Coordinates of C-alpha atoms in Angstrom, one line a residue:
M1 CA 73.4 86.2 109.5
S2 CA 76.5 86.9 107.4
I3 CA 77.0 89.4 104.7
V4 CA 79.6 88.4 102.1
T5 CA 81.1 91.2 100.0
L6 CA 83.4 90.6 97.0
N7 CA 85.8 93.4 96.0
A8 CA 88.2 93.7 93.1
A9 CA 90.0 96.4 91.2
G10 CA 88.0 97.4 88.2
A11 CA 84.7 95.8 89.4
E12 CA 81.8 97.1 91.4
P13 CA 81.6 95.5 94.9
V14 CA 78.8 92.9 95.3
S15 CA 77.3 92.0 98.7
F16 CA 75.4 88.8 99.2
D17 CA 73.0 89.1 102.2
G18 CA 72.2 86.1 104.3
S19 CA 69.4 87.7 106.4
Q20 CA 65.7 86.9 106.0
A21 CA 65.2 90.4 104.6
A22 CA 67.7 89.9 101.8
T23 CA 66.8 91.1 98.3
R24 CA 68.5 90.9 94.9
Y25 CA 71.9 89.4 95.9
I26 CA 71.0 86.6 98.4
L27 CA 73.5 84.5 100.3
R28 CA 72.4 80.8 100.4
A29 CA 75.4 79.2 101.9
L30 CA 79.1 79.9 102.8
S31 CA 81.6 77.1 103.1
G32 CA 85.3 77.0 103.6
W33 CA 85.4 80.0 106.0
L34 CA 85.0 78.8 109.6
G35 CA 86.9 75.5 109.0
S36 CA 90.6 75.1 108.3
P37 CA 92.2 74.0 105.0
D38 CA 93.8 70.6 104.7
A39 CA 97.0 70.2 106.7
K40 CA 100.3 69.9 104.9
V41 CA 102.0 67.3 107.2
N42 CA 103.9 64.3 106.0
L43 CA 103.7 61.5 108.5
V44 CA 106.5 59.0 108.7
E45 CA 105.3 55.6 110.0
R46 CA 107.3 53.9 112.7
A47 CA 109.2 50.9 111.5
N48 CA 108.6 49.3 114.9
G49 CA 105.6 50.0 117.1
D50 CA 102.3 51.7 116.5
G51 CA 101.6 54.9 114.6
A52 CA 103.9 57.4 113.1
H53 CA 106.8 59.5 114.5
D54 CA 105.8 62.6 116.4
V55 CA 105.1 65.8 114.5
P56 CA 106.7 69.1 115.9
A57 CA 104.3 72.0 116.1
S58 CA 106.6 74.1 114.0
T59 CA 106.0 71.8 111.0
I60 CA 102.2 71.9 111.1
S61 CA 101.1 74.1 108.2
Y62 CA 98.0 74.3 106.0
A63 CA 97.2 74.4 102.3
A64 CA 95.4 77.2 100.4
R65 CA 91.9 78.0 101.5
T66 CA 88.9 77.6 99.1
V67 CA 85.8 79.7 99.9
S68 CA 82.6 78.8 98.2
V69 CA 79.8 81.4 98.1
E70 CA 76.4 80.0 97.1
Y71 CA 73.9 82.7 96.1
R72 CA 70.6 83.5 94.4
L73 CA 70.0 86.5 92.2
L74 CA 66.5 88.0 92.5
P75 CA 65.8 91.1 90.5
G76 CA 63.7 93.8 92.0
D77 CA 61.5 94.2 89.0
A78 CA 58.7 91.6 88.4
H79 CA 59.8 91.5 84.7
G80 CA 63.5 92.0 85.4
R81 CA 65.1 89.8 82.8
D82 CA 67.5 92.6 81.8
E83 CA 68.2 93.3 85.4
L84 CA 69.0 89.7 86.0
L85 CA 71.4 89.6 83.2
A86 CA 73.1 92.7 84.5
M87 CA 73.4 91.1 87.9
Q88 CA 75.0 88.0 86.4
D89 CA 77.6 90.2 84.6
S90 CA 78.4 92.0 87.9
V91 CA 79.4 88.5 89.3
R92 CA 81.3 87.6 86.2
A93 CA 83.3 90.8 86.5
F94 CA 85.4 89.1 89.2
L95 CA 87.0 86.7 86.8
H96 CA 90.7 87.4 85.9
K97 CA 91.1 89.5 89.0
H98 CA 92.4 89.4 92.6
V99 CA 89.3 89.2 94.8
R100 CA 88.9 90.1 98.4
V101 CA 86.2 88.1 100.3
R102 CA 84.9 90.0 103.3
V103 CA 82.6 88.3 105.7
R104 CA 80.7 90.5 108.3
D105 CA 78.8 89.0 111.2
E106 CA 77.4 90.7 114.3
T107 CA 80.7 90.3 116.3
M108 CA 83.4 89.8 113.6
D109 CA 84.5 91.5 110.4
T110 CA 87.2 89.5 108.5
Y111 CA 88.6 89.0 105.0
C112 CA 90.8 86.8 102.8
D113 CA 92.3 87.5 99.4
G114 CA 92.3 85.1 96.4
Y115 CA 91.1 84.5 92.9
V116 CA 88.0 83.0 91.3
A117 CA 88.7 79.3 90.5
Q118 CA 85.3 78.5 89.3
L119 CA 82.0 80.3 88.7
T120 CA 78.9 78.1 88.1
M121 CA 75.4 79.1 87.3
G122 CA 72.6 76.8 88.5
E123 CA 68.9 76.9 87.9
N124 CA 67.5 79.8 85.9
V125 CA 63.7 80.2 86.6
Q126 CA 62.0 82.2 83.9
N127 CA 58.3 81.3 83.7
V128 CA 57.3 83.0 87.0
N129 CA 56.5 86.5 88.0
R130 CA 60.1 87.1 89.2
Q131 CA 63.0 85.4 87.4
T132 CA 65.7 84.0 89.6
Q133 CA 69.2 82.6 89.1
T134 CA 71.3 80.5 91.5
G135 CA 75.1 80.1 91.3
T136 CA 78.3 79.3 93.2
I137 CA 81.5 81.2 93.1
D138 CA 84.7 79.4 94.4
I139 CA 87.6 81.6 95.5
V140 CA 91.0 80.1 96.2
C141 CA 93.0 82.1 98.8
A142 CA 96.8 81.3 98.5
R143 CA 97.3 82.7 102.0
P144 CA 94.8 80.8 104.1
E145 CA 94.8 83.1 107.1
I146 CA 91.6 84.9 107.9
L147 CA 92.4 88.5 108.8
S148 CA 90.5 91.2 110.7
T149 CA 89.3 94.0 108.4
Q150 CA 90.3 96.5 111.0
V151 CA 94.0 97.0 110.9
Q152 CA 96.0 97.6 114.0
S153 CA 98.7 100.2 113.5
G154 CA 101.2 102.5 115.2
Q155 CA 103.9 104.9 114.2
M156 CA 107.5 105.0 115.4
L157 CA 109.7 108.1 115.1
P158 CA 113.5 107.8 115.0
S159 CA 115.8 109.5 117.5
Q160 CA 117.0 112.9 116.2
V161 CA 120.5 114.1 116.9
N162 CA 120.8 117.7 118.1
V163 CA 124.3 119.3 117.9
G164 CA 125.3 121.9 120.4
G165 CA 128.4 124.1 119.7
G166 CA 130.7 123.4 116.9
G167 CA 133.9 122.0 118.4
L168 CA 136.1 124.3 120.5
S169 CA 134.3 127.3 121.9
Y170 CA 135.7 130.8 121.4
D171 CA 135.2 133.9 123.5
P172 CA 132.9 136.3 121.6
S173 CA 135.0 139.3 122.5
G174 CA 138.3 137.6 121.7
S175 CA 139.6 138.7 125.1
A176 CA 142.3 136.9 127.0
T177 CA 141.0 134.1 129.3
L178 CA 144.2 132.3 130.3
A179 CA 147.6 133.8 130.9
G180 CA 147.0 136.8 128.8
T181 CA 146.1 134.8 125.6
S182 CA 143.2 135.7 123.4
G183 CA 140.8 133.7 121.3
L184 CA 140.0 130.4 123.1
R185 CA 137.7 130.4 126.1
Y186 CA 138.5 128.1 129.0
P187 CA 137.4 125.7 130.1
L188 CA 137.2 124.1 126.6
T189 CA 133.7 122.9 125.5
Y190 CA 133.2 120.4 122.8
M191 CA 130.3 119.4 120.5
T192 CA 127.6 117.6 122.4
V193 CA 125.1 115.1 121.2
E194 CA 121.6 115.0 122.6
R195 CA 118.8 112.5 121.9
V196 CA 115.4 114.2 121.8
G197 CA 112.7 112.1 123.4
Q198 CA 110.2 110.8 120.8
P199 CA 107.6 108.0 120.6
N200 CA 109.9 105.3 119.2
Q201 CA 107.9 102.2 120.4
V202 CA 104.7 100.4 119.3
T203 CA 102.8 97.6 120.9
L204 CA 100.8 95.2 118.7
V205 CA 98.2 92.8 120.2
N206 CA 96.9 89.7 118.3
R207 CA 93.3 88.9 119.4
G208 CA 93.0 86.0 116.9
T209 CA 93.8 82.3 117.3
S210 CA 96.7 82.0 114.9
D211 CA 100.1 83.7 114.5
A212 CA 100.0 87.2 113.1
Y213 CA 102.7 88.8 111.0
P214 CA 103.5 92.5 111.3
V215 CA 104.5 94.7 108.4
F216 CA 106.8 97.7 108.8
V217 CA 106.8 100.5 106.2
C218 CA 109.8 102.7 106.7
N219 CA 109.8 106.3 105.3
G220 CA 113.0 108.3 105.0
P221 CA 115.2 110.0 105.1
M222 CA 117.1 107.4 107.3
H223 CA 120.6 107.3 105.8
D224 CA 121.8 104.3 107.9
G225 CA 118.9 102.0 107.3
V226 CA 116.4 100.7 109.9
D227 CA 117.1 99.1 113.3
L228 CA 114.2 97.5 115.1
V229 CA 114.3 95.5 118.4
V230 CA 111.5 93.3 119.7
E231 CA 111.6 93.9 123.4
G232 CA 112.1 90.8 125.7
T233 CA 112.5 88.3 122.9
G234 CA 116.1 88.7 121.7
L235 CA 114.8 89.4 118.2
W236 CA 116.7 92.1 116.2
L237 CA 115.5 93.3 112.8
R238 CA 118.1 95.5 111.1
C239 CA 118.4 96.5 107.4
S240 CA 121.3 98.6 106.1
Q241 CA 119.3 99.8 103.1
P242 CA 119.3 103.6 103.2
V243 CA 115.7 105.0 103.0
Y244 CA 115.2 108.0 100.8
G245 CA 112.3 108.3 98.3
A246 CA 110.4 105.0 98.1
P247 CA 109.6 103.4 101.4
L248 CA 111.4 100.3 102.7
V249 CA 108.9 97.5 103.5
L250 CA 109.8 94.8 106.0
D251 CA 107.3 91.9 105.8
S252 CA 107.4 89.4 108.6
R253 CA 105.3 86.8 106.8
S254 CA 107.6 86.6 103.7
R255 CA 110.6 87.6 105.7
T256 CA 111.7 90.1 103.0
A257 CA 112.8 93.7 102.5
T258 CA 111.5 95.5 99.4
V259 CA 111.8 99.0 98.0
G260 CA 109.4 100.0 95.2
G261 CA 108.5 96.3 94.7
L262 CA 112.2 95.3 94.3
D263 CA 113.7 92.8 96.7
V264 CA 116.5 94.2 98.7
S265 CA 116.7 91.4 101.3
R266 CA 120.4 91.1 100.7
T267 CA 120.8 94.3 102.9
L268 CA 119.2 92.6 105.9
V269 CA 121.9 92.5 108.6
S270 CA 119.8 90.7 111.1
R271 CA 116.6 88.8 110.2
G272 CA 114.7 88.9 113.5
F273 CA 111.3 89.2 112.0
P274 CA 108.7 89.2 114.8
V275 CA 105.6 87.0 114.9
V276 CA 102.8 87.8 117.3
P277 CA 101.3 84.6 118.8
A278 CA 97.6 84.0 119.2
G279 CA 96.4 86.0 122.1
G280 CA 99.8 87.6 122.6
S281 CA 101.5 90.9 122.0
I282 CA 104.9 92.4 121.2
T283 CA 106.6 95.7 121.8
V284 CA 108.9 97.0 119.0
T285 CA 111.5 99.7 119.5
L286 CA 113.0 101.8 116.7
R287 CA 116.7 102.6 117.4
T288 CA 117.4 104.4 114.1
T289 CA 118.5 108.0 113.9
G290 CA 117.0 110.3 111.2
T291 CA 114.0 112.4 110.4
G292 CA 111.6 109.8 108.8
W293 CA 109.2 107.5 110.4
V294 CA 108.1 103.8 110.5
D295 CA 104.5 102.7 110.3
A296 CA 103.8 99.3 111.9
S297 CA 100.6 97.4 111.0
M298 CA 99.1 94.0 111.8
H299 CA 95.7 92.2 111.6
D300 CA 94.2 89.8 114.1
T301 CA 94.6 86.4 112.5
W302 CA 92.6 83.2 112.4
M303 CA 93.2 79.9 110.6

């Protein structure tokens, strides 16, 4: 049986239990979760012949998801009218807030974010030993994807440049090394550049049934911006925005670059944002030099 938990900033979490042993907050039904939202496909009927013109897979998309949670409130006290009213208020507290709907089953733990579109209160039984209240809370999720609660993440470190020498090399003693001259030591040695081996790759695996969209949070200092390559795909994601204090966030779903909430997508030199297909994986390589790091994260995704 499912356990549905609602979370929002400024409100206490509320869990509706669908098991036979459930008490107080009881889950009666959950709809809009396992099914898909309505498709957003515009068919163009053929002028001649049967049916409509073919629809490319790339144009098949879906509307927002509406999740309906039907519940029963059952106070623990046999005379718990005050407790029942307090439980009602705990559900009302999700109005005017962004709400996360988390559904836990035996084998899956997933969530979707949205807002309360409607809260209805049904029957209110009072003339019995234990008062009860039924209701339904409808939550609209603008992003219809169902995401795994457990985030998949990895960290990439940029290549650091070590400098050996400082140009021409001089003899410490200043003694002659060529034809009686002093100062320069022969043969001449010049500044060398060495890349120190560091973990600059991550592999992300999507175990869901729909495309997943990674997010890259880049922490500085990286003075030349961020340069990411998706191995074997030809995709190149490069942003020239220098990274200092606030992190640079590269979001594959919105295909944007932001710093401190401000859009800096104009600094994207190449927009090869990666998408991880259902049951697939990608390997991303960081080719930036600097002393910061890049955190990559992704959730298994279902529609």
